[in-house]
PDB file of C-alpha atoms in Angstrom:
ATOM      1  CA  UNK A   1       3.232  15.030  13.286  1.00  0.00           C
ATOM      2  CA  UNK A   2       5.732  13.465  10.864  1.00  0.00           C
ATOM      3  CA  UNK A   3       3.613  10.478   9.856  1.00  0.00           C
ATOM      4  CA  UNK A   4       5.821   7.401   8.809  1.00  0.00           C
ATOM      5  CA  UNK A   5       9.609   8.117   8.696  1.00  0.00           C
ATOM      6  CA  UNK A   6      12.040   5.604   6.813  1.00  0.00           C
ATOM      7  CA  UNK A   7      15.726   5.810   7.077  1.00  0.00           C
ATOM      8  CA  UNK A   8      17.888   5.517   5.005  1.00  0.00           C
ATOM      9  CA  UNK A   9      16.493   6.656   1.777  1.00  0.00           C
ATOM     10  CA  UNK A  10      19.124   5.006  -0.283  1.00  0.00           C
ATOM     11  CA  UNK A  11      21.642   2.381   0.594  1.00  0.00           C
ATOM     12  CA  UNK A  12      24.003   0.149  -1.332  1.00  0.00           C
ATOM     13  CA  UNK A  13      25.234  -3.169   0.230  1.00  0.00           C
ATOM     14  CA  UNK A  14      27.674  -5.578  -0.685  1.00  0.00           C
ATOM     15  CA  UNK A  15      26.355  -9.257  -0.795  1.00  0.00           C
ATOM     16  CA  UNK A  16      26.558 -11.191   2.652  1.00  0.00           C
ATOM     17  CA  UNK A  17      26.446  -7.796   4.429  1.00  0.00           C
ATOM     18  CA  UNK A  18      23.642  -7.249   7.029  1.00  0.00           C
ATOM     19  CA  UNK A  19      21.854  -3.782   7.705  1.00  0.00           C
ATOM     20  CA  UNK A  20      18.674  -2.553   9.378  1.00  0.00           C
ATOM     21  CA  UNK A  21      16.022  -0.339   7.744  1.00  0.00           C
ATOM     22  CA  UNK A  22      14.548   1.987  10.181  1.00  0.00           C
ATOM     23  CA  UNK A  23      10.713   2.878  10.387  1.00  0.00           C
ATOM     24  CA  UNK A  24       9.107   5.124  12.855  1.00  0.00           C
ATOM     25  CA  UNK A  25       5.633   6.363  13.237  1.00  0.00           C
ATOM     26  CA  UNK A  26       4.160   9.027  15.631  1.00  0.00           C
ATOM     27  CA  UNK A  27       0.729   8.341  15.054  1.00  0.00           C
ATOM     28  CA  UNK A  28       0.320   5.876  18.020  1.00  0.00           C
ATOM     29  CA  UNK A  29      -0.694   3.324  15.427  1.00  0.00           C
ATOM     30  CA  UNK A  30      -1.035  -0.189  16.455  1.00  0.00           C
ATOM     31  CA  UNK A  31      -0.333  -1.907  13.152  1.00  0.00           C
ATOM     32  CA  UNK A  32       3.025  -1.680  11.350  1.00  0.00           C
ATOM     33  CA  UNK A  33       4.152  -3.592   8.268  1.00  0.00           C
ATOM     34  CA  UNK A  34       6.997  -3.538   5.896  1.00  0.00           C
ATOM     35  CA  UNK A  35       6.452  -3.942   1.855  1.00  0.00           C
ATOM     36  CA  UNK A  36       8.829  -4.466  -0.996  1.00  0.00           C
ATOM     37  CA  UNK A  37       8.230  -3.231  -4.403  1.00  0.00           C
ATOM     38  CA  UNK A  38      10.337  -4.675  -7.352  1.00  0.00           C
ATOM     39  CA  UNK A  39      10.452  -2.730 -10.747  1.00  0.00           C
ATOM     40  CA  UNK A  40       7.256  -2.857 -12.483  1.00  0.00           C
ATOM     41  CA  UNK A  41       5.472  -4.787  -9.701  1.00  0.00           C
ATOM     42  CA  UNK A  42       2.881  -4.234  -6.904  1.00  0.00           C
ATOM     43  CA  UNK A  43       3.851  -4.226  -3.328  1.00  0.00           C
ATOM     44  CA  UNK A  44       4.414  -7.450  -1.309  1.00  0.00           C
ATOM     45  CA  UNK A  45       4.106  -7.886   2.296  1.00  0.00           C
ATOM     46  CA  UNK A  46       7.418  -9.018   4.107  1.00  0.00           C
ATOM     47  CA  UNK A  47       6.558  -8.874   7.772  1.00  0.00           C
ATOM     48  CA  UNK A  48       3.787  -7.116   9.744  1.00  0.00           C
ATOM     49  CA  UNK A  49       3.252  -6.347  13.644  1.00  0.00           C
ATOM     50  CA  UNK A  50      -0.078  -6.015  15.425  1.00  0.00           C
ATOM     51  CA  UNK A  51       1.474  -4.479  18.317  1.00  0.00           C
ATOM     52  CA  UNK A  52       4.509  -4.106  20.569  1.00  0.00           C
ATOM     53  CA  UNK A  53       6.088  -7.522  21.097  1.00  0.00           C
ATOM     54  CA  UNK A  54       3.952  -9.214  18.230  1.00  0.00           C
ATOM     55  CA  UNK A  55       5.037  -9.804  14.811  1.00  0.00           C
ATOM     56  CA  UNK A  56       4.165 -12.101  11.992  1.00  0.00           C
ATOM     57  CA  UNK A  57       5.383 -13.094   8.364  1.00  0.00           C
ATOM     58  CA  UNK A  58       3.754 -11.876   5.356  1.00  0.00           C
ATOM     59  CA  UNK A  59       4.101 -13.159   1.678  1.00  0.00           C
ATOM     60  CA  UNK A  60       7.860 -12.908   1.373  1.00  0.00           C
ATOM     61  CA  UNK A  61       9.665 -13.218   4.630  1.00  0.00           C
ATOM     62  CA  UNK A  62      12.755 -15.191   3.929  1.00  0.00           C
ATOM     63  CA  UNK A  63      16.005 -13.182   4.429  1.00  0.00           C
ATOM     64  CA  UNK A  64      14.317 -10.655   6.804  1.00  0.00           C
ATOM     65  CA  UNK A  65      13.943 -10.222  10.360  1.00  0.00           C
ATOM     66  CA  UNK A  66      11.661  -7.879  12.497  1.00  0.00           C
ATOM     67  CA  UNK A  67      10.979  -6.920  16.044  1.00  0.00           C
ATOM     68  CA  UNK A  68       8.672  -4.462  17.771  1.00  0.00           C
ATOM     69  CA  UNK A  69       9.815  -3.276  21.004  1.00  0.00           C
ATOM     70  CA  UNK A  70       7.936  -0.261  21.032  1.00  0.00           C
ATOM     71  CA  UNK A  71       4.715   1.100  19.508  1.00  0.00           C
ATOM     72  CA  UNK A  72       6.607   3.742  17.499  1.00  0.00           C
ATOM     73  CA  UNK A  73       9.449   1.557  15.886  1.00  0.00           C
ATOM     74  CA  UNK A  74       9.551  -1.397  13.452  1.00  0.00           C
ATOM     75  CA  UNK A  75      13.018  -1.995  12.088  1.00  0.00           C
ATOM     76  CA  UNK A  76      13.605  -4.485   9.338  1.00  0.00           C
ATOM     77  CA  UNK A  77      16.787  -6.439   9.356  1.00  0.00           C
ATOM     78  CA  UNK A  78      18.558  -7.810   6.316  1.00  0.00           C
ATOM     79  CA  UNK A  79      20.491 -10.696   7.887  1.00  0.00           C
ATOM     80  CA  UNK A  80      22.877 -11.451   4.864  1.00  0.00           C
ATOM     81  CA  UNK A  81      22.068  -9.305   1.732  1.00  0.00           C
ATOM     82  CA  UNK A  82      21.492 -10.928  -1.682  1.00  0.00           C
ATOM     83  CA  UNK A  83      21.173  -9.283  -5.013  1.00  0.00           C
ATOM     84  CA  UNK A  84      17.690 -10.574  -5.051  1.00  0.00           C
ATOM     85  CA  UNK A  85      16.931  -8.250  -2.238  1.00  0.00           C
ATOM     86  CA  UNK A  86      17.645  -5.176  -4.438  1.00  0.00           C
ATOM     87  CA  UNK A  87      14.295  -3.406  -4.139  1.00  0.00           C
ATOM     88  CA  UNK A  88      12.264  -0.506  -2.826  1.00  0.00           C
ATOM     89  CA  UNK A  89      11.181  -1.015   0.776  1.00  0.00           C
ATOM     90  CA  UNK A  90       8.044   0.748   2.079  1.00  0.00           C
ATOM     91  CA  UNK A  91       7.114   0.921   5.617  1.00  0.00           C
ATOM     92  CA  UNK A  92       3.432   1.272   6.786  1.00  0.00           C
ATOM     93  CA  UNK A  93       1.236   1.779   9.782  1.00  0.00           C
ATOM     94  CA  UNK A  94      -2.431   1.992  10.608  1.00  0.00           C
ATOM     95  CA  UNK A  95      -4.855   2.443  13.277  1.00  0.00           C
ATOM     96  CA  UNK A  96      -7.339  -0.354  13.288  1.00  0.00           C
ATOM     97  CA  UNK A  97     -10.080   0.629  15.339  1.00  0.00           C
ATOM     98  CA  UNK A  98     -12.774   2.698  13.486  1.00  0.00           C
ATOM     99  CA  UNK A  99     -11.107   2.049  10.187  1.00  0.00           C
ATOM    100  CA  UNK A 100      -7.802   0.852   8.782  1.00  0.00           C
ATOM    101  CA  UNK A 101      -6.553   3.310   6.395  1.00  0.00           C
ATOM    102  CA  UNK A 102      -2.791   2.696   5.900  1.00  0.00           C
ATOM    103  CA  UNK A 103      -0.216   5.250   5.784  1.00  0.00           C
ATOM    104  CA  UNK A 104       2.990   4.446   4.055  1.00  0.00           C
ATOM    105  CA  UNK A 105       6.495   5.950   4.413  1.00  0.00           C
ATOM    106  CA  UNK A 106       8.413   7.631   1.441  1.00  0.00           C
ATOM    107  CA  UNK A 107      10.359   4.482   0.742  1.00  0.00           C
ATOM    108  CA  UNK A 108      14.000   3.045   1.162  1.00  0.00           C
ATOM    109  CA  UNK A 109      15.899   2.297  -2.173  1.00  0.00           C
ATOM    110  CA  UNK A 110      18.397  -0.798  -1.476  1.00  0.00           C
ATOM    111  CA  UNK A 111      20.794  -2.043  -4.071  1.00  0.00           C
ATOM    112  CA  UNK A 112      22.799  -5.306  -3.246  1.00  0.00           C
ATOM    113  CA  UNK A 113      25.757  -5.693  -5.550  1.00  0.00           C
TER     114      UNK A 113
ATOM    115  CA  UNK B   1      -9.026 -11.951   0.681  1.00  0.00           C
ATOM    116  CA  UNK B   2     -10.842 -11.520  -2.671  1.00  0.00           C
ATOM    117  CA  UNK B   3      -8.809 -10.914  -5.674  1.00  0.00           C
ATOM    118  CA  UNK B   4      -9.259  -7.871  -8.028  1.00  0.00           C
ATOM    119  CA  UNK B   5      -8.873  -7.468 -11.813  1.00  0.00           C
ATOM    120  CA  UNK B   6      -8.050  -4.006 -13.237  1.00  0.00           C
ATOM    121  CA  UNK B   7      -7.056  -2.933 -16.767  1.00  0.00           C
ATOM    122  CA  UNK B   8      -3.159  -2.450 -16.809  1.00  0.00           C
ATOM    123  CA  UNK B   9      -3.484   1.011 -18.413  1.00  0.00           C
ATOM    124  CA  UNK B  10      -5.775   3.967 -19.119  1.00  0.00           C
ATOM    125  CA  UNK B  11      -5.518   7.340 -20.592  1.00  0.00           C
ATOM    126  CA  UNK B  12      -7.515  10.415 -19.635  1.00  0.00           C
ATOM    127  CA  UNK B  13      -7.749  14.066 -20.809  1.00  0.00           C
ATOM    128  CA  UNK B  14      -6.858  16.902 -18.390  1.00  0.00           C
ATOM    129  CA  UNK B  15      -9.983  18.246 -16.744  1.00  0.00           C
ATOM    130  CA  UNK B  16     -12.179  15.272 -17.823  1.00  0.00           C
ATOM    131  CA  UNK B  17     -13.187  12.561 -15.436  1.00  0.00           C
ATOM    132  CA  UNK B  18     -11.213   9.587 -15.211  1.00  0.00           C
ATOM    133  CA  UNK B  19     -13.228   6.390 -14.467  1.00  0.00           C
ATOM    134  CA  UNK B  20     -11.186   3.449 -13.314  1.00  0.00           C
ATOM    135  CA  UNK B  21     -13.011  -0.157 -13.164  1.00  0.00           C
ATOM    136  CA  UNK B  22     -12.268  -2.830 -10.906  1.00  0.00           C
ATOM    137  CA  UNK B  23     -13.630  -6.377 -10.838  1.00  0.00           C
ATOM    138  CA  UNK B  24     -13.987  -8.230  -7.582  1.00  0.00           C
ATOM    139  CA  UNK B  25     -16.458 -10.857  -8.355  1.00  0.00           C
ATOM    140  CA  UNK B  26     -15.515 -13.170  -5.445  1.00  0.00           C
ATOM    141  CA  UNK B  27     -15.806 -10.599  -2.709  1.00  0.00           C
ATOM    142  CA  UNK B  28     -17.411 -11.647   0.538  1.00  0.00           C
ATOM    143  CA  UNK B  29     -19.922  -9.881   2.751  1.00  0.00           C
ATOM    144  CA  UNK B  30     -17.276  -8.730   5.217  1.00  0.00           C
ATOM    145  CA  UNK B  31     -14.801  -7.285   2.725  1.00  0.00           C
ATOM    146  CA  UNK B  32     -14.434  -3.564   1.857  1.00  0.00           C
ATOM    147  CA  UNK B  33     -13.187  -2.018  -1.372  1.00  0.00           C
ATOM    148  CA  UNK B  34     -10.238   0.146  -0.854  1.00  0.00           C
ATOM    149  CA  UNK B  35      -8.316   2.436  -3.420  1.00  0.00           C
ATOM    150  CA  UNK B  36      -4.815   3.474  -3.133  1.00  0.00           C
ATOM    151  CA  UNK B  37      -2.473   5.119  -5.662  1.00  0.00           C
ATOM    152  CA  UNK B  38       1.045   5.332  -6.002  1.00  0.00           C
ATOM    153  CA  UNK B  39       2.673   8.460  -7.939  1.00  0.00           C
ATOM    154  CA  UNK B  40       6.041   7.601  -9.181  1.00  0.00           C
ATOM    155  CA  UNK B  41       8.526   6.489  -6.770  1.00  0.00           C
ATOM    156  CA  UNK B  42       6.517   7.577  -3.796  1.00  0.00           C
ATOM    157  CA  UNK B  43       4.725   5.808  -1.102  1.00  0.00           C
ATOM    158  CA  UNK B  44       0.864   4.649  -1.720  1.00  0.00           C
ATOM    159  CA  UNK B  45      -1.597   6.947  -0.723  1.00  0.00           C
ATOM    160  CA  UNK B  46      -4.993   6.261   0.547  1.00  0.00           C
ATOM    161  CA  UNK B  47      -7.790   7.666  -1.725  1.00  0.00           C
ATOM    162  CA  UNK B  48     -11.116   6.160  -0.543  1.00  0.00           C
ATOM    163  CA  UNK B  49     -12.973   3.055   0.487  1.00  0.00           C
ATOM    164  CA  UNK B  50     -16.591   1.581   0.658  1.00  0.00           C
ATOM    165  CA  UNK B  51     -18.563  -1.393   1.599  1.00  0.00           C
ATOM    166  CA  UNK B  52     -21.846  -1.202  -0.430  1.00  0.00           C
ATOM    167  CA  UNK B  53     -22.893   2.451  -0.677  1.00  0.00           C
ATOM    168  CA  UNK B  54     -21.230   4.936  -2.913  1.00  0.00           C
ATOM    169  CA  UNK B  55     -18.732   6.980  -1.427  1.00  0.00           C
ATOM    170  CA  UNK B  56     -17.451  10.424  -1.950  1.00  0.00           C
ATOM    171  CA  UNK B  57     -14.561  12.434  -0.559  1.00  0.00           C
ATOM    172  CA  UNK B  58     -12.411  15.358  -1.539  1.00  0.00           C
ATOM    173  CA  UNK B  59     -10.382  13.222  -3.733  1.00  0.00           C
ATOM    174  CA  UNK B  60     -12.702  10.815  -5.664  1.00  0.00           C
ATOM    175  CA  UNK B  61     -16.063   9.083  -5.706  1.00  0.00           C
ATOM    176  CA  UNK B  62     -16.464   5.323  -5.351  1.00  0.00           C
ATOM    177  CA  UNK B  63     -19.434   3.498  -7.038  1.00  0.00           C
ATOM    178  CA  UNK B  64     -19.843  -0.158  -5.987  1.00  0.00           C
ATOM    179  CA  UNK B  65     -22.389  -1.995  -8.016  1.00  0.00           C
ATOM    180  CA  UNK B  66     -25.451  -3.549  -6.231  1.00  0.00           C
ATOM    181  CA  UNK B  67     -24.087  -7.047  -6.362  1.00  0.00           C
ATOM    182  CA  UNK B  68     -20.759  -5.506  -5.066  1.00  0.00           C
ATOM    183  CA  UNK B  69     -18.873  -7.482  -7.823  1.00  0.00           C
ATOM    184  CA  UNK B  70     -17.256  -4.578  -9.349  1.00  0.00           C
ATOM    185  CA  UNK B  71     -16.523  -0.854  -8.472  1.00  0.00           C
ATOM    186  CA  UNK B  72     -15.611   2.265 -10.215  1.00  0.00           C
ATOM    187  CA  UNK B  73     -13.264   5.052  -8.988  1.00  0.00           C
ATOM    188  CA  UNK B  74     -14.192   8.314 -10.279  1.00  0.00           C
ATOM    189  CA  UNK B  75     -11.635  11.378 -10.448  1.00  0.00           C
ATOM    190  CA  UNK B  76     -13.979  13.999 -11.419  1.00  0.00           C
ATOM    191  CA  UNK B  77     -11.525  16.568 -13.067  1.00  0.00           C
ATOM    192  CA  UNK B  78      -8.260  14.909 -13.715  1.00  0.00           C
ATOM    193  CA  UNK B  79      -5.051  16.814 -13.600  1.00  0.00           C
ATOM    194  CA  UNK B  80      -1.652  15.989 -14.605  1.00  0.00           C
ATOM    195  CA  UNK B  81      -0.704  15.306 -11.013  1.00  0.00           C
ATOM    196  CA  UNK B  82      -3.262  12.570 -10.990  1.00  0.00           C
ATOM    197  CA  UNK B  83      -0.978  10.496 -13.227  1.00  0.00           C
ATOM    198  CA  UNK B  84      -0.170   7.496 -10.984  1.00  0.00           C
ATOM    199  CA  UNK B  85      -0.786   3.580 -10.691  1.00  0.00           C
ATOM    200  CA  UNK B  86      -4.203   3.034  -8.972  1.00  0.00           C
ATOM    201  CA  UNK B  87      -4.614  -0.021  -6.915  1.00  0.00           C
ATOM    202  CA  UNK B  88      -8.061  -1.641  -6.024  1.00  0.00           C
ATOM    203  CA  UNK B  89      -7.863  -3.744  -2.975  1.00  0.00           C
ATOM    204  CA  UNK B  90     -10.484  -5.929  -1.285  1.00  0.00           C
ATOM    205  CA  UNK B  91      -9.814  -6.499   2.442  1.00  0.00           C
ATOM    206  CA  UNK B  92     -11.805  -7.196   5.566  1.00  0.00           C
ATOM    207  CA  UNK B  93     -12.153  -4.145   7.753  1.00  0.00           C
ATOM    208  CA  UNK B  94     -12.385  -5.970  11.123  1.00  0.00           C
ATOM    209  CA  UNK B  95      -9.487  -8.273  11.918  1.00  0.00           C
ATOM    210  CA  UNK B  96      -7.432  -6.799   9.312  1.00  0.00           C
ATOM    211  CA  UNK B  97      -3.852  -6.685  10.545  1.00  0.00           C
ATOM    212  CA  UNK B  98      -2.563  -3.874   8.341  1.00  0.00           C
ATOM    213  CA  UNK B  99      -1.958  -6.185   5.496  1.00  0.00           C
ATOM    214  CA  UNK B 100      -2.767  -5.398   2.004  1.00  0.00           C
ATOM    215  CA  UNK B 101      -2.486  -7.577  -1.039  1.00  0.00           C
ATOM    216  CA  UNK B 102      -1.549  -5.530  -4.018  1.00  0.00           C
ATOM    217  CA  UNK B 103      -2.228  -6.463  -7.734  1.00  0.00           C
ATOM    218  CA  UNK B 104      -0.727  -4.938 -10.647  1.00  0.00           C
ATOM    219  CA  UNK B 105      -3.040  -1.893 -10.469  1.00  0.00           C
ATOM    220  CA  UNK B 106      -4.126   0.517 -13.394  1.00  0.00           C
ATOM    221  CA  UNK B 107      -1.564   2.953 -14.860  1.00  0.00           C
ATOM    222  CA  UNK B 108      -3.435   6.110 -15.246  1.00  0.00           C
ATOM    223  CA  UNK B 109      -1.850   8.575 -17.648  1.00  0.00           C
ATOM    224  CA  UNK B 110      -3.376  12.051 -17.672  1.00  0.00           C
ATOM    225  CA  UNK B 111      -2.740  13.914 -20.955  1.00  0.00           C
ATOM    226  CA  UNK B 112      -2.811  17.656 -21.486  1.00  0.00           C
TER     227      UNK B 112
END
C-alpha cells in the first residue's frame, strides 16, 4: 500500500512548455484533488474529482487541465507553463463514506523559467 | 464553509503540552472541525477531527467549546518533531468532495 504517489518530484520547465504531473493512489479512494502551495502560503485547490469521469474546478483552475479516466489516476496538465505556476503541487485522495480524512502525496516541486 | 482564525505562530517547550487555538465563530451545524499539520516541505498530514464532542487519538486531543465557536488542539507532550504548521479547517462531513480550504495556519516551534 503506497498511498498517494506523485511524479516527478522535481521539474524545471521553460515558459510556454507543457507537462503533466502524475498522481496515483492505491486505496480505492473516490475523491482526488490537486492543490498548489506558494511560498509562505496555505494550500489552494486547483481541480478535484469525485469519481472516474467526473472533474470540477477549485479555487485556482486557470492554466491547468485534469481528467479522471480511472479511479487510481488523476493527472494534472499544465497547458502552457508560466512563471506564476512555479509552486509546489500536492495531490490528495479521500474515501468519503464513513469519513473524509484526506491523504496527501509528498509533493511535486515545479519551477518555470 | 466557515472560516477559521488561528494565531500565526506559537512556541512550546519540548515535553510540555502544546495548546493550539482556533476560532470558527460562523461554523454551522453540519460542519466538522479538522486539524492537519504540515512538516516542512512535506504533504499535509491528518491529525484529528470532531463535531461537538471532545476527541482523542494517539496523536492529539481536540477540545471543542459547547457553542462550537472555537476549539483547541492539544499535543500532550510536544517533541521537536512536532514543529510544523498546523491548520484548523471547518468543512461539512457529508457531501464533502475532498475539498479543503486552507488558511495560513499556526507555525508551532517546539524548542529544546
